[in-house]
Amino acid sequence: MARVFRGQGRNKVDAKGRVSVPAPFRRVLEACDPEWKDGLQPNLVVHYGTSRKKFLEVYTMEAAAEVDAKISGMTRGSKERRMMEAYFNAQSHPASVDDNGRLLLPQNIRDMIGLEGEALFVASHDTFHIWNPETYEREVAPQTEAMLDELPDDVDPLTLLEAGGF
């Protein structure tokens, strides 16, 4: 099983804050949770960050452990480590996918990104983002198009992987 999220999905958010996680995303969460086995639901970490962040970033257990290891490698007691602990650890919500494939997002976390009615799931390599669909369409989609418009028509964007990016 690949350990990379791919694609997008749009699902309804119910009144209790439950939203179905796209099935392909659930398979990646399962593959990247060292404690997961058949009959259990995968664990994950929802990072909500600060008010400057307009989406929720969902980490697999492996991806969260990678961030935790980098924080642990910083000098204990340093200003930078304390800032990263406050930013990542204190502004994260541990969760799991329920038996019906849903994720429960508490009201205070939904309020941070104005999430109600529908959620847009967007793959982002080893994490995925949960967006208010209107915010994504207004802010992210145009930025992506503008970056692609900077390329000549005959250039495949994948060639930028070799060239070092934009």
PDB file of C-alpha atoms in Angstrom:
ATOM      1  CA  MET A   1       0.000   0.000   0.000  1.00  0.00           C
ATOM      2  CA  ALA A   2       1.299   3.419  -0.915  1.00  0.00           C
ATOM      3  CA  ARG A   3       2.001   5.748   1.957  1.00  0.00           C
ATOM      4  CA  VAL A   4       1.137   8.869  -0.019  1.00  0.00           C
ATOM      5  CA  PHE A   5      -2.273  10.521  -0.245  1.00  0.00           C
ATOM      6  CA  ARG A   6      -3.606  11.230  -3.718  1.00  0.00           C
ATOM      7  CA  GLY A   7      -6.664  13.040  -5.014  1.00  0.00           C
ATOM      8  CA  GLN A   8      -9.488  15.032  -3.503  1.00  0.00           C
ATOM      9  CA  GLY A   9     -12.853  14.305  -1.976  1.00  0.00           C
ATOM     10  CA  ARG A  10     -15.797  16.402  -0.888  1.00  0.00           C
ATOM     11  CA  ASN A  11     -18.079  15.133   1.880  1.00  0.00           C
ATOM     12  CA  LYS A  12     -20.860  16.449   4.068  1.00  0.00           C
ATOM     13  CA  VAL A  13     -20.203  17.454   7.668  1.00  0.00           C
ATOM     14  CA  ASP A  14     -23.082  16.463   9.945  1.00  0.00           C
ATOM     15  CA  ALA A  15     -24.419  18.499  12.878  1.00  0.00           C
ATOM     16  CA  LYS A  16     -22.153  16.609  15.312  1.00  0.00           C
ATOM     17  CA  GLY A  17     -19.046  17.411  13.258  1.00  0.00           C
ATOM     18  CA  ARG A  18     -18.604  13.967  11.729  1.00  0.00           C
ATOM     19  CA  VAL A  19     -17.315  13.777   8.179  1.00  0.00           C
ATOM     20  CA  SER A  20     -16.506  10.724   6.068  1.00  0.00           C
ATOM     21  CA  VAL A  21     -12.837  10.400   5.214  1.00  0.00           C
ATOM     22  CA  PRO A  22     -12.391   9.350   1.567  1.00  0.00           C
ATOM     23  CA  ALA A  23     -11.787   5.585   1.434  1.00  0.00           C
ATOM     24  CA  PRO A  24      -8.376   5.851  -0.312  1.00  0.00           C
ATOM     25  CA  PHE A  25      -7.240   8.241   2.426  1.00  0.00           C
ATOM     26  CA  ARG A  26      -8.363   5.743   5.097  1.00  0.00           C
ATOM     27  CA  ARG A  27      -6.181   3.048   3.489  1.00  0.00           C
ATOM     28  CA  VAL A  28      -3.113   5.315   3.768  1.00  0.00           C
ATOM     29  CA  LEU A  29      -3.975   6.142   7.397  1.00  0.00           C
ATOM     30  CA  GLU A  30      -4.181   2.410   8.133  1.00  0.00           C
ATOM     31  CA  ALA A  31      -0.871   1.665   6.390  1.00  0.00           C
ATOM     32  CA  CYS A  32       0.875   4.438   8.322  1.00  0.00           C
ATOM     33  CA  ASP A  33      -0.439   3.580  11.790  1.00  0.00           C
ATOM     34  CA  PRO A  34       1.932   1.057  13.369  1.00  0.00           C
ATOM     35  CA  GLU A  35      -0.773   0.032  15.876  1.00  0.00           C
ATOM     36  CA  TRP A  36      -3.471  -0.562  13.252  1.00  0.00           C
ATOM     37  CA  LYS A  37      -4.691  -4.058  12.411  1.00  0.00           C
ATOM     38  CA  ASP A  38      -7.920  -5.499  11.010  1.00  0.00           C
ATOM     39  CA  GLY A  39     -10.828  -4.678  13.288  1.00  0.00           C
ATOM     40  CA  LEU A  40      -9.259  -1.467  14.594  1.00  0.00           C
ATOM     41  CA  GLN A  41      -9.655   2.061  13.310  1.00  0.00           C
ATOM     42  CA  PRO A  42      -6.608   4.072  12.275  1.00  0.00           C
ATOM     43  CA  ASN A  43      -5.286   6.848  14.481  1.00  0.00           C
ATOM     44  CA  LEU A  44      -4.241  10.247  13.150  1.00  0.00           C
ATOM     45  CA  VAL A  45      -3.330  13.746  14.257  1.00  0.00           C
ATOM     46  CA  VAL A  46      -5.286  16.829  13.175  1.00  0.00           C
ATOM     47  CA  HIS A  47      -3.085  19.928  13.286  1.00  0.00           C
ATOM     48  CA  TYR A  48      -5.062  23.147  13.365  1.00  0.00           C
ATOM     49  CA  GLY A  49      -2.199  25.574  13.971  1.00  0.00           C
ATOM     50  CA  THR A  50      -2.862  29.261  14.358  1.00  0.00           C
ATOM     51  CA  SER A  51      -5.530  31.589  13.030  1.00  0.00           C
ATOM     52  CA  ARG A  52      -3.243  32.253  10.025  1.00  0.00           C
ATOM     53  CA  LYS A  53      -3.780  28.680   8.845  1.00  0.00           C
ATOM     54  CA  LYS A  54      -6.947  28.346   6.756  1.00  0.00           C
ATOM     55  CA  PHE A  55      -7.126  24.537   6.679  1.00  0.00           C
ATOM     56  CA  LEU A  56      -6.667  21.542   8.949  1.00  0.00           C
ATOM     57  CA  GLU A  57      -3.660  19.358   8.214  1.00  0.00           C
ATOM     58  CA  VAL A  58      -4.125  15.674   8.986  1.00  0.00           C
ATOM     59  CA  TYR A  59      -0.999  13.661   9.758  1.00  0.00           C
ATOM     60  CA  THR A  60      -0.668   9.907   9.695  1.00  0.00           C
ATOM     61  CA  MET A  61       0.875   8.480  12.855  1.00  0.00           C
ATOM     62  CA  GLU A  62       4.147   7.978  10.952  1.00  0.00           C
ATOM     63  CA  ALA A  63       4.194  11.571   9.673  1.00  0.00           C
ATOM     64  CA  ALA A  64       3.395  12.937  13.155  1.00  0.00           C
ATOM     65  CA  ALA A  65       6.171  10.793  14.641  1.00  0.00           C
ATOM     66  CA  GLU A  66       8.590  12.241  12.079  1.00  0.00           C
ATOM     67  CA  VAL A  67       7.708  15.792  13.173  1.00  0.00           C
ATOM     68  CA  ASP A  68       7.924  14.776  16.840  1.00  0.00           C
ATOM     69  CA  ALA A  69      11.398  13.298  16.261  1.00  0.00           C
ATOM     70  CA  LYS A  70      12.590  16.540  14.662  1.00  0.00           C
ATOM     71  CA  ILE A  71      11.244  18.530  17.616  1.00  0.00           C
ATOM     72  CA  SER A  72      12.934  16.102  20.040  1.00  0.00           C
ATOM     73  CA  GLY A  73      16.206  16.657  18.187  1.00  0.00           C
ATOM     74  CA  MET A  74      16.110  20.354  18.978  1.00  0.00           C
ATOM     75  CA  THR A  75      17.886  21.686  22.068  1.00  0.00           C
ATOM     76  CA  ARG A  76      15.720  21.056  25.115  1.00  0.00           C
ATOM     77  CA  GLY A  77      14.533  24.328  26.627  1.00  0.00           C
ATOM     78  CA  SER A  78      15.498  26.387  23.586  1.00  0.00           C
ATOM     79  CA  LYS A  79      13.168  29.112  22.398  1.00  0.00           C
ATOM     80  CA  GLU A  80      12.882  27.392  19.001  1.00  0.00           C
ATOM     81  CA  ARG A  81      11.965  24.015  20.504  1.00  0.00           C
ATOM     82  CA  ARG A  82       9.385  25.552  22.812  1.00  0.00           C
ATOM     83  CA  MET A  83       7.873  27.413  19.870  1.00  0.00           C
ATOM     84  CA  MET A  84       7.664  24.192  17.820  1.00  0.00           C
ATOM     85  CA  GLU A  85       6.187  22.277  20.761  1.00  0.00           C
ATOM     86  CA  ALA A  86       3.560  24.988  21.169  1.00  0.00           C
ATOM     87  CA  TYR A  87       2.891  25.168  17.434  1.00  0.00           C
ATOM     88  CA  PHE A  88       2.742  21.464  16.621  1.00  0.00           C
ATOM     89  CA  ASN A  89       2.012  19.532  19.809  1.00  0.00           C
ATOM     90  CA  ALA A  90      -0.233  21.990  21.633  1.00  0.00           C
ATOM     91  CA  GLN A  91      -2.223  22.868  18.516  1.00  0.00           C
ATOM     92  CA  SER A  92      -2.991  19.313  17.454  1.00  0.00           C
ATOM     93  CA  HIS A  93      -5.920  17.032  18.118  1.00  0.00           C
ATOM     94  CA  PRO A  94      -5.379  13.254  18.318  1.00  0.00           C
ATOM     95  CA  ALA A  95      -8.237  11.399  16.653  1.00  0.00           C
ATOM     96  CA  SER A  96      -9.222   8.193  14.931  1.00  0.00           C
ATOM     97  CA  VAL A  97     -11.538   7.173  12.138  1.00  0.00           C
ATOM     98  CA  ASP A  98     -14.715   5.552  13.499  1.00  0.00           C
ATOM     99  CA  ASP A  99     -16.242   2.238  12.392  1.00  0.00           C
ATOM    100  CA  ASN A 100     -18.203   4.072   9.669  1.00  0.00           C
ATOM    101  CA  GLY A 101     -15.124   5.762   8.184  1.00  0.00           C
ATOM    102  CA  ARG A 102     -15.856   9.133   9.760  1.00  0.00           C
ATOM    103  CA  LEU A 103     -13.680  11.638  11.543  1.00  0.00           C
ATOM    104  CA  LEU A 104     -15.159  13.693  14.381  1.00  0.00           C
ATOM    105  CA  LEU A 105     -14.015  17.310  14.264  1.00  0.00           C
ATOM    106  CA  PRO A 106     -14.900  19.231  17.444  1.00  0.00           C
ATOM    107  CA  GLN A 107     -16.820  22.481  17.010  1.00  0.00           C
ATOM    108  CA  ASN A 108     -13.936  24.696  18.131  1.00  0.00           C
ATOM    109  CA  ILE A 109     -11.682  23.187  15.448  1.00  0.00           C
ATOM    110  CA  ARG A 110     -14.363  23.476  12.735  1.00  0.00           C
ATOM    111  CA  ASP A 111     -14.871  27.113  13.734  1.00  0.00           C
ATOM    112  CA  MET A 112     -11.184  27.862  13.127  1.00  0.00           C
ATOM    113  CA  ILE A 113     -11.597  27.317   9.382  1.00  0.00           C
ATOM    114  CA  GLY A 114     -15.298  28.088   9.033  1.00  0.00           C
ATOM    115  CA  LEU A 115     -16.157  24.468   8.308  1.00  0.00           C
ATOM    116  CA  GLU A 116     -19.854  23.646   8.085  1.00  0.00           C
ATOM    117  CA  GLY A 117     -21.977  21.758   5.626  1.00  0.00           C
ATOM    118  CA  GLU A 118     -19.189  20.303   3.489  1.00  0.00           C
ATOM    119  CA  ALA A 119     -15.481  19.588   3.774  1.00  0.00           C
ATOM    120  CA  LEU A 120     -12.961  19.337   0.963  1.00  0.00           C
ATOM    121  CA  PHE A 121     -10.189  16.770   1.449  1.00  0.00           C
ATOM    122  CA  VAL A 122      -7.026  17.538  -0.538  1.00  0.00           C
ATOM    123  CA  ALA A 123      -4.032  15.200  -0.710  1.00  0.00           C
ATOM    124  CA  SER A 124      -0.684  16.732   0.214  1.00  0.00           C
ATOM    125  CA  HIS A 125       1.885  13.927  -0.072  1.00  0.00           C
ATOM    126  CA  ASP A 126       2.129  12.307   3.403  1.00  0.00           C
ATOM    127  CA  THR A 127      -0.574  14.509   4.935  1.00  0.00           C
ATOM    128  CA  PHE A 128      -3.933  15.721   3.727  1.00  0.00           C
ATOM    129  CA  HIS A 129      -5.748  18.992   4.202  1.00  0.00           C
ATOM    130  CA  ILE A 130      -9.349  19.602   5.165  1.00  0.00           C
ATOM    131  CA  TRP A 131     -10.681  22.858   3.724  1.00  0.00           C
ATOM    132  CA  ASN A 132     -13.849  24.829   3.685  1.00  0.00           C
ATOM    133  CA  PRO A 133     -14.529  24.258  -0.059  1.00  0.00           C
ATOM    134  CA  GLU A 134     -15.275  27.933  -0.711  1.00  0.00           C
ATOM    135  CA  THR A 135     -11.985  29.053   0.873  1.00  0.00           C
ATOM    136  CA  TYR A 136     -10.047  26.548  -1.228  1.00  0.00           C
ATOM    137  CA  GLU A 137     -11.733  27.628  -4.458  1.00  0.00           C
ATOM    138  CA  ARG A 138     -11.202  31.305  -3.663  1.00  0.00           C
ATOM    139  CA  GLU A 139      -7.595  31.139  -2.476  1.00  0.00           C
ATOM    140  CA  VAL A 140      -5.721  27.979  -3.470  1.00  0.00           C
ATOM    141  CA  ALA A 141      -7.091  27.022  -6.877  1.00  0.00           C
ATOM    142  CA  PRO A 142      -6.301  30.437  -8.436  1.00  0.00           C
ATOM    143  CA  GLN A 143      -2.761  30.407  -6.999  1.00  0.00           C
ATOM    144  CA  THR A 144      -2.091  26.994  -8.520  1.00  0.00           C
ATOM    145  CA  GLU A 145      -3.424  28.107 -11.897  1.00  0.00           C
ATOM    146  CA  ALA A 146      -1.336  31.294 -11.775  1.00  0.00           C
ATOM    147  CA  MET A 147       1.840  29.303 -11.102  1.00  0.00           C
ATOM    148  CA  LEU A 148       1.084  26.940 -13.974  1.00  0.00           C
ATOM    149  CA  ASP A 149       0.308  29.899 -16.261  1.00  0.00           C
ATOM    150  CA  GLU A 150       3.888  31.094 -15.752  1.00  0.00           C
ATOM    151  CA  LEU A 151       5.139  28.003 -17.599  1.00  0.00           C
ATOM    152  CA  PRO A 152       5.372  27.864 -21.392  1.00  0.00           C
ATOM    153  CA  ASP A 153       2.515  25.847 -22.926  1.00  0.00           C
ATOM    154  CA  ASP A 154       4.845  23.051 -24.053  1.00  0.00           C
ATOM    155  CA  VAL A 155       6.395  22.446 -20.605  1.00  0.00           C
ATOM    156  CA  ASP A 156       5.146  19.563 -18.488  1.00  0.00           C
ATOM    157  CA  PRO A 157       5.086  20.769 -14.843  1.00  0.00           C
ATOM    158  CA  LEU A 158       6.642  17.464 -13.745  1.00  0.00           C
ATOM    159  CA  THR A 159       9.910  18.578 -15.359  1.00  0.00           C
ATOM    160  CA  LEU A 160      10.217  21.036 -12.482  1.00  0.00           C
ATOM    161  CA  LEU A 161      10.985  18.099 -10.197  1.00  0.00           C
ATOM    162  CA  GLU A 162      14.372  17.808 -11.898  1.00  0.00           C
ATOM    163  CA  ALA A 163      14.958  21.528 -12.277  1.00  0.00           C
ATOM    164  CA  GLY A 164      14.460  22.333  -8.611  1.00  0.00           C
ATOM    165  CA  GLY A 165      11.025  23.906  -8.873  1.00  0.00           C
ATOM    166  CA  PHE A 166       9.772  27.364  -9.674  1.00  0.00           C
TER     167      PHE A 166
END
